[in-house]
Coordinates of C-alpha atoms in Angstrom, one line a residue:
X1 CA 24.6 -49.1 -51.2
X2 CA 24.6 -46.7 -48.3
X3 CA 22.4 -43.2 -48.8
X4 CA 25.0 -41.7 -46.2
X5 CA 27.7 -41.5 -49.3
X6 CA 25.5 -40.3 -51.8
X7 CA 23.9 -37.8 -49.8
X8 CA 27.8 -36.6 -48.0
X9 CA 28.3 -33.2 -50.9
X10 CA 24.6 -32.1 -50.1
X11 CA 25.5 -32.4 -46.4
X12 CA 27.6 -29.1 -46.2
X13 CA 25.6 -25.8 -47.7
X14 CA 26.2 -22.4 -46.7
X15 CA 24.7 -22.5 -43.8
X16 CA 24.6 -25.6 -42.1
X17 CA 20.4 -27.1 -41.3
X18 CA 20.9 -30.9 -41.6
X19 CA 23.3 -33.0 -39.2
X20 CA 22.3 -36.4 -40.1
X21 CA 21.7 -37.9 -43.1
X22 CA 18.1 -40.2 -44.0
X23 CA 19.0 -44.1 -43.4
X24 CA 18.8 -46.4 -46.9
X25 CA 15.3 -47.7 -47.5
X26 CA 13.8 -50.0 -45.1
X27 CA 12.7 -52.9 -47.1
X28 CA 8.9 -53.3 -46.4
X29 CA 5.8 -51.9 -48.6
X30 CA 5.1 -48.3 -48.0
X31 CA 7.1 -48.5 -44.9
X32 CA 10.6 -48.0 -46.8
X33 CA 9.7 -44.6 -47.0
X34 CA 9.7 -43.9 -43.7
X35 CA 13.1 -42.7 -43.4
X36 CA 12.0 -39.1 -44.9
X37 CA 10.4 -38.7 -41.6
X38 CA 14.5 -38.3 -40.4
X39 CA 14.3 -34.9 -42.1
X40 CA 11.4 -33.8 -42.0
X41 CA 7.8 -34.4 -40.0
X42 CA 5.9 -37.2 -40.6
X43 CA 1.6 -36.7 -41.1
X44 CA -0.4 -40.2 -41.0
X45 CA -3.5 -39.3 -42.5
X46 CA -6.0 -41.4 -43.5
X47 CA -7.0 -41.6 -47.8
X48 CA -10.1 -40.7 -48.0
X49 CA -9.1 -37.2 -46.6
X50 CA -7.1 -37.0 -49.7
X51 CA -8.4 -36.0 -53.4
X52 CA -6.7 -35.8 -56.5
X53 CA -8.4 -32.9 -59.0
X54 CA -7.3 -33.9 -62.6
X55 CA -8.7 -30.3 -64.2
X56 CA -7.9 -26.6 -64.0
X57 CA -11.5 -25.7 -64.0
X58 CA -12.0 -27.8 -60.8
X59 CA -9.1 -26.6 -59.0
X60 CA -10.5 -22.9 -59.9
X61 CA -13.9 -24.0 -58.7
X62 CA -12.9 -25.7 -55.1
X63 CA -10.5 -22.5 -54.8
X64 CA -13.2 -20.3 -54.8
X65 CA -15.6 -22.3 -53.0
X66 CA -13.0 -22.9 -50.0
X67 CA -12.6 -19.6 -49.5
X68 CA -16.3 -19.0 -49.4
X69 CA -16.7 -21.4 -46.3
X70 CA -13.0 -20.5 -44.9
X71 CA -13.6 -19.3 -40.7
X72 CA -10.4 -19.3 -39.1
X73 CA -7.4 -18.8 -42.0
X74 CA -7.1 -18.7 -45.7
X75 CA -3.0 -18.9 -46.3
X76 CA -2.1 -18.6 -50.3
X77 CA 1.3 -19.3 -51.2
X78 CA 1.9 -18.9 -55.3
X79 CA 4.6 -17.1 -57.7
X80 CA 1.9 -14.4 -58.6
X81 CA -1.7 -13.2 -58.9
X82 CA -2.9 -12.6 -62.1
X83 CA -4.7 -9.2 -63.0
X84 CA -7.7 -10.3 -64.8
X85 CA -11.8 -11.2 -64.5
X86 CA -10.9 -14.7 -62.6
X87 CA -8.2 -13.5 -60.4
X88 CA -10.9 -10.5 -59.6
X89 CA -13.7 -13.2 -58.7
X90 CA -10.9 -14.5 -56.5
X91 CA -10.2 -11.5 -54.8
X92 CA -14.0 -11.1 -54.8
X93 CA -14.4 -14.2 -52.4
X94 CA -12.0 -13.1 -50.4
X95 CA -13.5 -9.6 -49.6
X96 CA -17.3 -11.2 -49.4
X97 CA -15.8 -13.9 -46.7
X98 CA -13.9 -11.3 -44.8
X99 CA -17.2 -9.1 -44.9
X100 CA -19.5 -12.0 -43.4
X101 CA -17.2 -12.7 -40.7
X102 CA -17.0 -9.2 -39.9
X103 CA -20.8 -8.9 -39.6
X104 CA -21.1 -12.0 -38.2
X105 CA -19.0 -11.3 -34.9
X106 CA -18.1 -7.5 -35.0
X107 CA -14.9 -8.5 -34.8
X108 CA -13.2 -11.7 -36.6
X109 CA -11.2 -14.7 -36.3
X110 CA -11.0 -15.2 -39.8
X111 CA -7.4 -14.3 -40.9
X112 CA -5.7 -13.8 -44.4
X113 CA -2.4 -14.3 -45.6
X114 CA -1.0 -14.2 -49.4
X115 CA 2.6 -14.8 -49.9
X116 CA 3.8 -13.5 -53.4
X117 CA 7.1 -13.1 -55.0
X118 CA 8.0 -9.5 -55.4
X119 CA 9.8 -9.1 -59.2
X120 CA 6.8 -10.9 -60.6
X121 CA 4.1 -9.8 -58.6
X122 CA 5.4 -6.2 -59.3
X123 CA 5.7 -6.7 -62.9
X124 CA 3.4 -3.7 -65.1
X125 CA 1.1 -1.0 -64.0
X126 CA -1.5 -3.3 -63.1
X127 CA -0.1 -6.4 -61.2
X128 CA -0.4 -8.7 -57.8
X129 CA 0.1 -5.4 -55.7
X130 CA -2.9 -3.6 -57.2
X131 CA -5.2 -6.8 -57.2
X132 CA -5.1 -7.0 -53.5
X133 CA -4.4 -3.5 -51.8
X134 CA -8.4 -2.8 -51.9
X135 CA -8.3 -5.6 -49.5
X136 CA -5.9 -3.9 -47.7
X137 CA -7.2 -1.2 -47.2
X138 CA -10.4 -2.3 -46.0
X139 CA -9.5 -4.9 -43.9
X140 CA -6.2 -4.0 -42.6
X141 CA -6.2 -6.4 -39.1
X142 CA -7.0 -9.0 -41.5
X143 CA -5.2 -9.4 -44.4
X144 CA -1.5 -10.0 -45.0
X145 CA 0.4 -10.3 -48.1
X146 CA 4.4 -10.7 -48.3
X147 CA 6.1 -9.8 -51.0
X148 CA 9.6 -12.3 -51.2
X149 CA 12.4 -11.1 -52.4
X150 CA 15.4 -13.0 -53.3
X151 CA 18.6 -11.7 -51.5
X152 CA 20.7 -12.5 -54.6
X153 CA 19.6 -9.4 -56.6
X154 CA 21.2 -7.0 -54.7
X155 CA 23.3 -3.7 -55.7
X156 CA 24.1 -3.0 -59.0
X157 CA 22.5 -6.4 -60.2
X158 CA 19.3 -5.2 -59.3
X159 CA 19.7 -1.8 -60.6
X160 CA 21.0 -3.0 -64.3
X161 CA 18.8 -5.7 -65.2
X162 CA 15.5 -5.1 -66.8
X163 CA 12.0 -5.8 -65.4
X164 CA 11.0 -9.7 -66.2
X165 CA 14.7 -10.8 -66.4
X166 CA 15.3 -10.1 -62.8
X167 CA 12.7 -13.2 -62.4
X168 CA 15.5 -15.1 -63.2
X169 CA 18.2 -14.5 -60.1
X170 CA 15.7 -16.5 -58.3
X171 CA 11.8 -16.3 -57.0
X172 CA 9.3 -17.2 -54.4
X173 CA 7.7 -20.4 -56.1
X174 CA 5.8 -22.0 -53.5
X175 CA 2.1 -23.1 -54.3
X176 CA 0.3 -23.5 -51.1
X177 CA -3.5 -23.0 -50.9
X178 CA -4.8 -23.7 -47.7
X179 CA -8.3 -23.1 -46.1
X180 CA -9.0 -23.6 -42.2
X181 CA -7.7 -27.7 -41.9
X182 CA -8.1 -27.9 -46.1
X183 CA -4.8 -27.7 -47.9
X184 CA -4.1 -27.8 -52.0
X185 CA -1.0 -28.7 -53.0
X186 CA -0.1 -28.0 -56.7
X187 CA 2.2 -26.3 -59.5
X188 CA -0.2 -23.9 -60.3
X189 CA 0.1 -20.3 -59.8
X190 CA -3.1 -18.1 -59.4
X191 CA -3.7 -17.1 -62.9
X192 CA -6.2 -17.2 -65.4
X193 CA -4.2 -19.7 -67.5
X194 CA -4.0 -22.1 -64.9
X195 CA -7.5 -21.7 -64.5
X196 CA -8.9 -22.6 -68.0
X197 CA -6.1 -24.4 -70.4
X198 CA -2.9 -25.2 -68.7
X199 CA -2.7 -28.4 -67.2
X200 CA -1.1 -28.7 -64.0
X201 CA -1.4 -31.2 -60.9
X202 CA -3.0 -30.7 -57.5
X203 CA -3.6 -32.8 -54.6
X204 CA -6.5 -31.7 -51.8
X205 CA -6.4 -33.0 -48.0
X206 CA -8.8 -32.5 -46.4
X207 CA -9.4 -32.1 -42.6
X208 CA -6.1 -32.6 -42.0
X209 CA -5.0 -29.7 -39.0
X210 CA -1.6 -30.3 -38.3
X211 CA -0.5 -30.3 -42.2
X212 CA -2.8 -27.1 -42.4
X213 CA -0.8 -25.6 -39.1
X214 CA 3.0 -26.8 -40.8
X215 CA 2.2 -25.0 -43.7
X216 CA 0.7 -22.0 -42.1
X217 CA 3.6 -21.8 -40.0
X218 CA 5.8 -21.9 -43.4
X219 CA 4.3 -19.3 -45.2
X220 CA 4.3 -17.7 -42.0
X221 CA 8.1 -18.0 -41.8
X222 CA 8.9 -16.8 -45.4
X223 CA 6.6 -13.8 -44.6
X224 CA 8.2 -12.6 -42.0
X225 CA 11.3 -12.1 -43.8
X226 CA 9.5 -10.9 -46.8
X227 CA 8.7 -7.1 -47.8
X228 CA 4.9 -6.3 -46.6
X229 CA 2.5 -4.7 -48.6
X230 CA 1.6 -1.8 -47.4
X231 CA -2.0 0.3 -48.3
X232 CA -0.5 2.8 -50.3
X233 CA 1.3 0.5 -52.4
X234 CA 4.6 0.7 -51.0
X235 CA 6.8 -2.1 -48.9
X236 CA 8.6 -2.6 -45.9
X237 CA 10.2 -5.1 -43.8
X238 CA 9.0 -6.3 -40.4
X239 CA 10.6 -4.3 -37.9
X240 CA 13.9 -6.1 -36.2
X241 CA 14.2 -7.8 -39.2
X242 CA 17.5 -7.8 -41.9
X243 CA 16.4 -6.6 -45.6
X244 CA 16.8 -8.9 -48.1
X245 CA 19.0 -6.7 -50.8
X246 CA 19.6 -3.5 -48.8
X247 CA 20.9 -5.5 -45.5
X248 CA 23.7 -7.9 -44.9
X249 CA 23.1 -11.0 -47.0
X250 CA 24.3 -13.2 -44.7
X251 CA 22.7 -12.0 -41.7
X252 CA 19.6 -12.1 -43.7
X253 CA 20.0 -15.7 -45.0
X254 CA 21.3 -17.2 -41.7
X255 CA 17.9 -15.3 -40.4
X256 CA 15.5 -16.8 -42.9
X257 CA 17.5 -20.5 -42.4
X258 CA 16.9 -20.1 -39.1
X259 CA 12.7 -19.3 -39.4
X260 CA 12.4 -22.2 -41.4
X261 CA 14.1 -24.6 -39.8
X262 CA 12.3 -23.8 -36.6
X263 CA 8.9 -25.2 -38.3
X264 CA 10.4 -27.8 -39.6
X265 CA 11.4 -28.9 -36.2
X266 CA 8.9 -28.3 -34.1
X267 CA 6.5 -30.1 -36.3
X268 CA 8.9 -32.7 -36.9
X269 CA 9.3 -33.1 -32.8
X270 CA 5.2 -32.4 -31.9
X271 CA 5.1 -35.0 -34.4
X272 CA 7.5 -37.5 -32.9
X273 CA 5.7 -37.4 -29.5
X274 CA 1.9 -37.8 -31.4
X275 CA 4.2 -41.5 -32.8
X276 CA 5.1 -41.9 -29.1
X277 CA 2.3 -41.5 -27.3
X278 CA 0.4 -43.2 -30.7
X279 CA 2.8 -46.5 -30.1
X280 CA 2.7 -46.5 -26.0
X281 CA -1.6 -46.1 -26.3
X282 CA -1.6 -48.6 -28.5
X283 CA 0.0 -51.0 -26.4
X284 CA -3.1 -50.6 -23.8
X285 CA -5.2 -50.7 -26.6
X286 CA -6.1 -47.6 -27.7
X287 CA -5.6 -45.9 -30.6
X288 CA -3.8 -43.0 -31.6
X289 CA -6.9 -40.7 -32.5
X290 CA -8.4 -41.6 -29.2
X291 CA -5.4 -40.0 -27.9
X292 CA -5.8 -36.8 -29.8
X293 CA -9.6 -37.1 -28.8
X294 CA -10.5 -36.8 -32.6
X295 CA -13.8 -38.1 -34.0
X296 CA -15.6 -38.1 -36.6
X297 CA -19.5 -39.2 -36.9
X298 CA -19.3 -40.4 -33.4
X299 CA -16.7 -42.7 -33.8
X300 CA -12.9 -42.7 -34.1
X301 CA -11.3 -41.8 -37.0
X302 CA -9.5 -44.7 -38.8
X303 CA -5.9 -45.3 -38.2
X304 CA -3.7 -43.6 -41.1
X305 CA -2.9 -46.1 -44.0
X306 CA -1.1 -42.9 -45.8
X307 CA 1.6 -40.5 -44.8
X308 CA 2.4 -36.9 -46.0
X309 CA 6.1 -35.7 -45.5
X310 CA 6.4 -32.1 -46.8
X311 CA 10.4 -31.6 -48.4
X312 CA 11.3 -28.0 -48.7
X313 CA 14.0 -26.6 -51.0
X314 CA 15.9 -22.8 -50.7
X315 CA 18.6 -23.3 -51.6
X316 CA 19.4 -19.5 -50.8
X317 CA 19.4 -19.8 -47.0
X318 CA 21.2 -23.1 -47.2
X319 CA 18.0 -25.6 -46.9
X320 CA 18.3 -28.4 -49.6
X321 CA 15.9 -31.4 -48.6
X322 CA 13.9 -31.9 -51.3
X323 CA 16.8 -32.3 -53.3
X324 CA 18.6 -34.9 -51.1
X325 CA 15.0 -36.4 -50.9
X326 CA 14.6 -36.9 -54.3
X327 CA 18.2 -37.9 -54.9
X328 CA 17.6 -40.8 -52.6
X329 CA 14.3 -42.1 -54.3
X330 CA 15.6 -42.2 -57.7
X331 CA 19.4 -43.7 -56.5
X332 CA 17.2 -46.5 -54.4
X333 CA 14.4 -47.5 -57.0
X334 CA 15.1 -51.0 -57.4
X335 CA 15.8 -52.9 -61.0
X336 CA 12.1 -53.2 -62.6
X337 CA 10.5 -50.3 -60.2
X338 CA 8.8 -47.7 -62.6
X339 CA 9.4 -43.8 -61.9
X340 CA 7.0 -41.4 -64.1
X341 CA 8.2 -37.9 -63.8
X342 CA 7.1 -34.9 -65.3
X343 CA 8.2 -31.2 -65.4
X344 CA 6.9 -28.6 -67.8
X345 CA 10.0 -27.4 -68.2
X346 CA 12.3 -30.2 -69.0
X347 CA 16.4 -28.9 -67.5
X348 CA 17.1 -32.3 -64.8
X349 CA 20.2 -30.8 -62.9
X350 CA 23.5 -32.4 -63.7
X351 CA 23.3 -35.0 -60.6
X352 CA 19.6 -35.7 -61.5
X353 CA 20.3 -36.4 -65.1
X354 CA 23.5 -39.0 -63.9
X355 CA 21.4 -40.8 -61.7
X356 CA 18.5 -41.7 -64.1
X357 CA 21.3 -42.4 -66.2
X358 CA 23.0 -44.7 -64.1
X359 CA 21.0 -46.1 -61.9
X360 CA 18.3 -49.3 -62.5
X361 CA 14.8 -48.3 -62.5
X362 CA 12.4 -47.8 -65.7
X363 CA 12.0 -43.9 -66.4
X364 CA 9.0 -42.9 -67.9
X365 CA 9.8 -38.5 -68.2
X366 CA 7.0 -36.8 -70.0
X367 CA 8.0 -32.6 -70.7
X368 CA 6.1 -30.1 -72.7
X369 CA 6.3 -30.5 -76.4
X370 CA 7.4 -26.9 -78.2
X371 CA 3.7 -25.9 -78.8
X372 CA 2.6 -26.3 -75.2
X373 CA 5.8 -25.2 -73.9
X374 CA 4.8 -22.2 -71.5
X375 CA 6.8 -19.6 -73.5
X376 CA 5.8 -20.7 -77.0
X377 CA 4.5 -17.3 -79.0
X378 CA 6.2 -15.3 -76.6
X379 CA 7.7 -11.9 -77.8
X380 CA 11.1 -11.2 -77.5
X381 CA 13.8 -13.3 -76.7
X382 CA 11.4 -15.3 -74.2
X383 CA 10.1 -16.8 -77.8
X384 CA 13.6 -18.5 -78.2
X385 CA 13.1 -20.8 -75.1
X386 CA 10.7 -23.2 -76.3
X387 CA 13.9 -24.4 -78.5
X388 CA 16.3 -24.2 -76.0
X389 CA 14.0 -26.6 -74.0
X390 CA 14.0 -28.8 -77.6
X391 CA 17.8 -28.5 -77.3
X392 CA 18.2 -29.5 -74.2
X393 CA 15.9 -32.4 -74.3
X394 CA 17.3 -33.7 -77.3
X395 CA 21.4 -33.9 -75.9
X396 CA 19.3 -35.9 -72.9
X397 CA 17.8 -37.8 -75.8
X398 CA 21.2 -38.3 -77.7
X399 CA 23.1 -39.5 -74.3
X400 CA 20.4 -42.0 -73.2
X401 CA 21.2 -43.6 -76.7
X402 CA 24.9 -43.6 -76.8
X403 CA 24.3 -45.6 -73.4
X404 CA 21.6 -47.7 -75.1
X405 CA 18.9 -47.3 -72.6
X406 CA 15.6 -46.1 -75.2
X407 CA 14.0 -49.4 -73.4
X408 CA 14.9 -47.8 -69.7
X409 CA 14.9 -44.2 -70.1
X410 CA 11.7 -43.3 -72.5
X411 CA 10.8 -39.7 -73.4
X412 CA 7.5 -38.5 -73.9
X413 CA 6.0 -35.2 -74.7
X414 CA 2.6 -33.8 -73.9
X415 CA 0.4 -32.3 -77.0
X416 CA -3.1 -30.4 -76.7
X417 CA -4.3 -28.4 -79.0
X418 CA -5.4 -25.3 -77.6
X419 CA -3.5 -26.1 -74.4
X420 CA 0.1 -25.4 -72.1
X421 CA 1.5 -28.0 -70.0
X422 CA 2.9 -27.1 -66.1
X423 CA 2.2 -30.9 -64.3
X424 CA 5.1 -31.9 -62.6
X425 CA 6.2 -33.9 -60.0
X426 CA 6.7 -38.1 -60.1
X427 CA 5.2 -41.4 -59.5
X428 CA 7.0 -44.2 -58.2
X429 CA 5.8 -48.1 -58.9
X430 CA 7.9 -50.6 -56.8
X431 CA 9.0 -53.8 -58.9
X432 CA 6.1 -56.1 -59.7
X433 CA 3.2 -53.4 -58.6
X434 CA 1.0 -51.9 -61.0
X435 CA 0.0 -48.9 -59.0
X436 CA 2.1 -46.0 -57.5
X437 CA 2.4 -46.1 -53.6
X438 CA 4.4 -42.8 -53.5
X439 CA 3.8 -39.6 -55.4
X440 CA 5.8 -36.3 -55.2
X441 CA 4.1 -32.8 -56.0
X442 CA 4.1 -29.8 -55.6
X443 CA 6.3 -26.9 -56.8
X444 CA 9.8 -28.1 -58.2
X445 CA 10.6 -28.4 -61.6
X446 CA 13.6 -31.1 -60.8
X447 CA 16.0 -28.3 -63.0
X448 CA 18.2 -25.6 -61.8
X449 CA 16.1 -23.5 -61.1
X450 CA 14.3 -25.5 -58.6
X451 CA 17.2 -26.5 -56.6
X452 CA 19.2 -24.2 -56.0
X453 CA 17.6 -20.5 -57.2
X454 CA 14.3 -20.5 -56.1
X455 CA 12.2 -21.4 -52.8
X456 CA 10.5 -24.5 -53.4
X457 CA 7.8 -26.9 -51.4
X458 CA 6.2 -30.5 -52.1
X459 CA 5.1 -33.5 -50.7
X460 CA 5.7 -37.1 -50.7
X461 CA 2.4 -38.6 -50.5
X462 CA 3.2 -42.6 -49.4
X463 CA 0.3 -44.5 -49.4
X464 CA -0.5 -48.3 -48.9
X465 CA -4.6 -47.6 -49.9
X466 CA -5.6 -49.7 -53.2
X467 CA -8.2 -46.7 -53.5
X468 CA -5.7 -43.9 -53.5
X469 CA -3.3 -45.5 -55.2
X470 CA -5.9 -46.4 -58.0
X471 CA -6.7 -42.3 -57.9
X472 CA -2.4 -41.2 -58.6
X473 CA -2.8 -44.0 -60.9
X474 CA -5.1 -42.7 -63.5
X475 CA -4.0 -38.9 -62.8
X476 CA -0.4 -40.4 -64.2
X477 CA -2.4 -42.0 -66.8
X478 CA -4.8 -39.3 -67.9
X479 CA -1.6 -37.3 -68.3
X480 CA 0.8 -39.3 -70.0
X481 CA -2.4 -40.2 -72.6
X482 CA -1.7 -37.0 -74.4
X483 CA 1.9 -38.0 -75.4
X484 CA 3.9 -39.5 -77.2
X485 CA 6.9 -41.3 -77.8
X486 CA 10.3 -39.6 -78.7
X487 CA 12.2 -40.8 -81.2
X488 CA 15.8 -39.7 -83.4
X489 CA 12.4 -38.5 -85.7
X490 CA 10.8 -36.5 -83.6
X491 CA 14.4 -34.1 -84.2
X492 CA 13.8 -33.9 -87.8
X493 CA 10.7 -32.7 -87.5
X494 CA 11.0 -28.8 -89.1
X495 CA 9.4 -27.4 -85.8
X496 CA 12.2 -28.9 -83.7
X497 CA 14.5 -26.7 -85.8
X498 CA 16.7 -25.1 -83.3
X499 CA 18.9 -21.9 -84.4
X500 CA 22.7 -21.9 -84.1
X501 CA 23.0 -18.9 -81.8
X502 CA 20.1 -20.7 -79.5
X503 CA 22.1 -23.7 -79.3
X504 CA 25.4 -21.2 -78.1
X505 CA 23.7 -19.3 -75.9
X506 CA 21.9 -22.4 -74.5
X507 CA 24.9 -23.3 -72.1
X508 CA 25.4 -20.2 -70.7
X509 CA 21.9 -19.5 -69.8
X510 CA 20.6 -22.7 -69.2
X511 CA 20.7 -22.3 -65.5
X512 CA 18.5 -19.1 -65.4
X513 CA 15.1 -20.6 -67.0

C-alpha cells in the first residue's frame, strides 16, 4: 500500500511547504524509519546522549540546574509561565546566570530567549508578562521574549470573546527547553503543576549542537513573527514585519510559512551533506565524527545507533508534517506491531480515529480518567469538560465494539490520587519485539486542536540501542501502571454521568478544547 495515496489530501494546504511526499517504509529494523528524513532533517546521535526523566520534580530540578551552568543560550519555548514561588525560582536562575556572565566578561555571550503564547500568557493582573519584564529591564541586550499570537483572532472575533476563551481560536504550544548543546523535549508547560503533581513526559539530549541550533533557529523563527515584549509591558512587532491580527492575514501567514520552512531546510540540507560527506569518509575509512573533528575524552565519539527527526505542525501557515508523519506510522504498523499512545486529553481527529480503526496494529491508548482530567474542579463551564472528554471517549469506546476490536483497540485510563495527567505522545513495538524502537513526544495532543489550531513540535526518537530502548520501555510502563482497563462498566459508573446539554453541545465545540 503506497504512503503517496494516503498522504495526496494533506499534500495541498493553504499555502503550499511540501512537494514530495515520504516513500512507504523501508523494510529493515530502525532503518524503515528513515524515510521521515524526506521531510524533515535527520540528527544521528548516539544513546547515551539521550535521557528519559520519568518525574515532574526531576524535570523542575535539571530545568533549573541547566540554566545555572547555561554560557552561550538558554531558548524556552512553552504555552505559558506560571506566576507563583517555582516559576519565581525559575526566573531567579535566570537573572543570577545572566548576572555571572555579566561580571564575568563585562560584556556577555550568554543570550536568552522565551517564546510564550500571548492570550494565555496575558491572562490576569499578574501573568507571563509581569514574571519576566524585571528581566527585561535589567538586561535588555540579553533577554528576548515573544509573545505569539494566532492570526485567526482577528477583528471583531477578538474584540467579542472573553479573556480564557480566546485560548481556544488557537495557541503557541510548543515546549522546547534548550540550554547551550542541552535540549528537553516534553508536554510540559512552565508551571507549578507540572512541576509537583501532573505527570507529563520529557526526553533530555544532551550534547547534541546541531538539534540545539534547529531548534534555536525555530523558536527563533516563531519569534520573529511574534509580538515582543517590551520593558514597559507593552508589545510590538519586529519592524518590516506583517501583524498577526491588525495586518493582512495572508501576507502574515505566507510570511511565517516561509521563516519556518527555511530552518527546516537548511537543517534538512546542512544535514544531507554531514550524510554525504559521513558516507564518502567512510569509504576511506574514517568516520563521520572525525569529519566534524568531534571528540570526546580523547577519542572519537561513537557512530550514532539513534536518530532524532523533529516534525513540526501549524497548521495556520500551511505546515502540516507531523500530522502526515504520524498518519504514516499508524497506516504502516504491521499486523502484531504494538502502538501505545497517550494524550491527556483524549479528541483523535476524524482521520486519526479511522486509521486505528481500520488499520492492523494492537492499540494500547491510555487518556486521563475524569479526576485527573486537567479541568476537573474547574469553575465555570471549563468544569463541564472533563465529561465531554468522558463522552467522547466513550462513542470511541462504543465504535471499537460495534467493529469488535476490544482485543485490538484497548482503552486505558490513568488514576492518581492527588494527581493530573498531561503525558502524551506514542510508542511503537514492531511485530515480535518487546521493546519500542521509535517513540514520538513532544507537544501534540493527536486531537483537533493539535493539528490544525495550534503550533505544534515533537520528535521521533528511532533507536536500534537495547539500552535506550529498555529506558522508553519502562517510561511506557511506569505510565500505563496507573491504569486500567475500560470496559461497557466503566460507563455506568455514577461519575461518568454525562449531562444531556454536555452531550449537545459536545459536537459543536469539540473542536475548540
Amino acid at each position: 500500500r503506497s504512503s503517496w495515496l494516503l498522504l495526496a489530501p494533506l499534500l495541498t494546504p493553504p499555502v503550499p511547504v511540501i512537494t514530495a511526499p515520504p516513500c512507504s517504509l523501508c523494510p529493515e529494523g530502525a532503518h524503515r524509519f528513515q524515510w521521515i528524513g524526506n521531510l524533515v532533517p535527520e540528527f544521528g546521535i548516539s544513546s547515551s546522549h539521550v535521557k528519559v526523566l520519568s518525574s515532574p520534580a526531576e524535570f523542575y530540578e535539571l530545568l533549573k540546574a541547566q540554566i545555572k551552568t547555561a554560557k552561550q543560550r538558554v531558548v524556552m519555548a512553552s504555552l505559558y509561565l506560571g506566576t507563583g514561588l517555582l516559576e519565581q525560582e525559575l526566573v531567579d536562575c535566570l537573572e543570577e546566570t545572566l548576572e555571572k556572565s555579566l561580571q564575568a566578561k563585562g560584556s556577555s555571550n550568554l543570550r536568552v530567549s522565551i517564546l510564550l503564547d500571548y492570550t494565555r500568557g496575558s491572562r490576569g493582573r499578574k501573568n507571563s508578562r509581569t514574571m519576566l519584564i524585571p528581566l527585561l529591564q535589567r538586561f535588555p541586550e540579553q533577554v528576548r521574549v515573544s509573545l505569539f499570537h494566532t492570526p485567526n483572532l482577528r477583528g471583531l472575533l477578538r474584540l467579542l470573546i472573553p479573556e480564557r476563551f480566546n485560548e481556544t481560536i488557537g495557541l503557541q504550544h510548543i515546549k522546547v527547553y534548550l540550554f547551550d548543546d542541552n535540549v528537553i523535549l516534553s508536554g510540559a508547560n512552565l508551571s507549578d503543576l507540572y512541576f509537583t503533581n501532573r505527570q507529563d513526559r520529557y526526553v533530555l539530549l544532551q550534547d547534541s549542537p546541531e538539534i540545539a541550533d534547529f531548534f534555536t533557529e525555530l523558536v527563533d523563527a516563531i519569534g520573529d513573527v511574534s509580538l515582543q515584549l517590551q520593558r514597559d509591558d507593552t508589545v510590538q512587532m519586529m519592524e518590516g514585519m506583517v501583524h498577526p491580527y491588525q495586518g493582512d492575514k495572508m501576507a502574515y501567514c505566507e510570511t511565517a510559512n516561509r521563516r519556518v520552512m527555511e530552518v527546516i531546510n537548511s537543517a534538512r540540507t546542512r544535514q544531507e551533506l554531514l550524510h554525504t560527506k559521513a558516507f564518502h569518509s567512510s569509504q576511506q575509512g574514517s568516520s563521520l565524527l572525525s569529519q566534524q573533528g568531534s571528540r570526546v575524552s580523547g577519542g572519537l565519539k561513537p557512530e550514532p545507533d539513534t536518530w532524532i527527526y523533529p516534525l513540526i505542525q501549524m497548521k495556520p501557515f500551511g505546515i502540516q508534517i507531523d500530522e502526515m508523519v504520524t498518519e504514516t506510522l499508524l497506516t504502516e504498523a504491521e499486523r502484531d506491531a504494538r502502538i501505545y499512545l497517550t494524550t491527556g486529553y483524549f479528541n483523535l481527529t476524524q482521520a486519526y480515529m479511522d486509521l486505528i480503526l481500520g488499520t492492523r496494529a494492537e492499540y494500547r491508548i491510555l487518556l486521563a480518567s475524569p479526576e485527573v482530567n486537567g479541568f476537573f474542579g474547574a469553575k465555570g463551564v471549563a468544569g463541564a469538560i472533563p465529561a465531554a472528554y468522558v463522552y467522547i471517549e466513550q462513542q470511541f469506546y462504543s465504535e471499537v465494539c460495534c467493529l469488535r476490536q476490544q482485543e485490538r483497540v484497548r482503552l486505558q485510563e490513568y488514576s492518581r490520587a492527588g494527581w493530573t495527567f498531561h503525558a502524551k505522545g506514542l510508542w511503537l513495538y514492531l511485530a515480535g519485539s518487546d521493546l519500542p524502537c521509535l517513540t514520538l513526544i513532544g507537544s501534540p495532543n493527536f486531537g483537533y486542536r493539535s493539528v490544525h489550531r495550534d503550533l505544534e513540535a515533537q520528535v521521533a526518537i528511532v533507536t536500534e540501542n537495547k539500552a535506550l530502548q529498555q529506558q522508553l520501555h519502562r517510561e511506557q510502563e511506569q505510565l500505563y501502571l496507573c491504569s486500567g482497563v475500560v470496559s461497557s462498566s466503566t460507563f455506568e459508573q455514577p461519575n461518568r454521568y454525562v449531562k444531556l446539554w454536555v452531550k449537545l453541545v459536545t459536537p459543536l465545540i469539540k473542536n475548540f478544547f
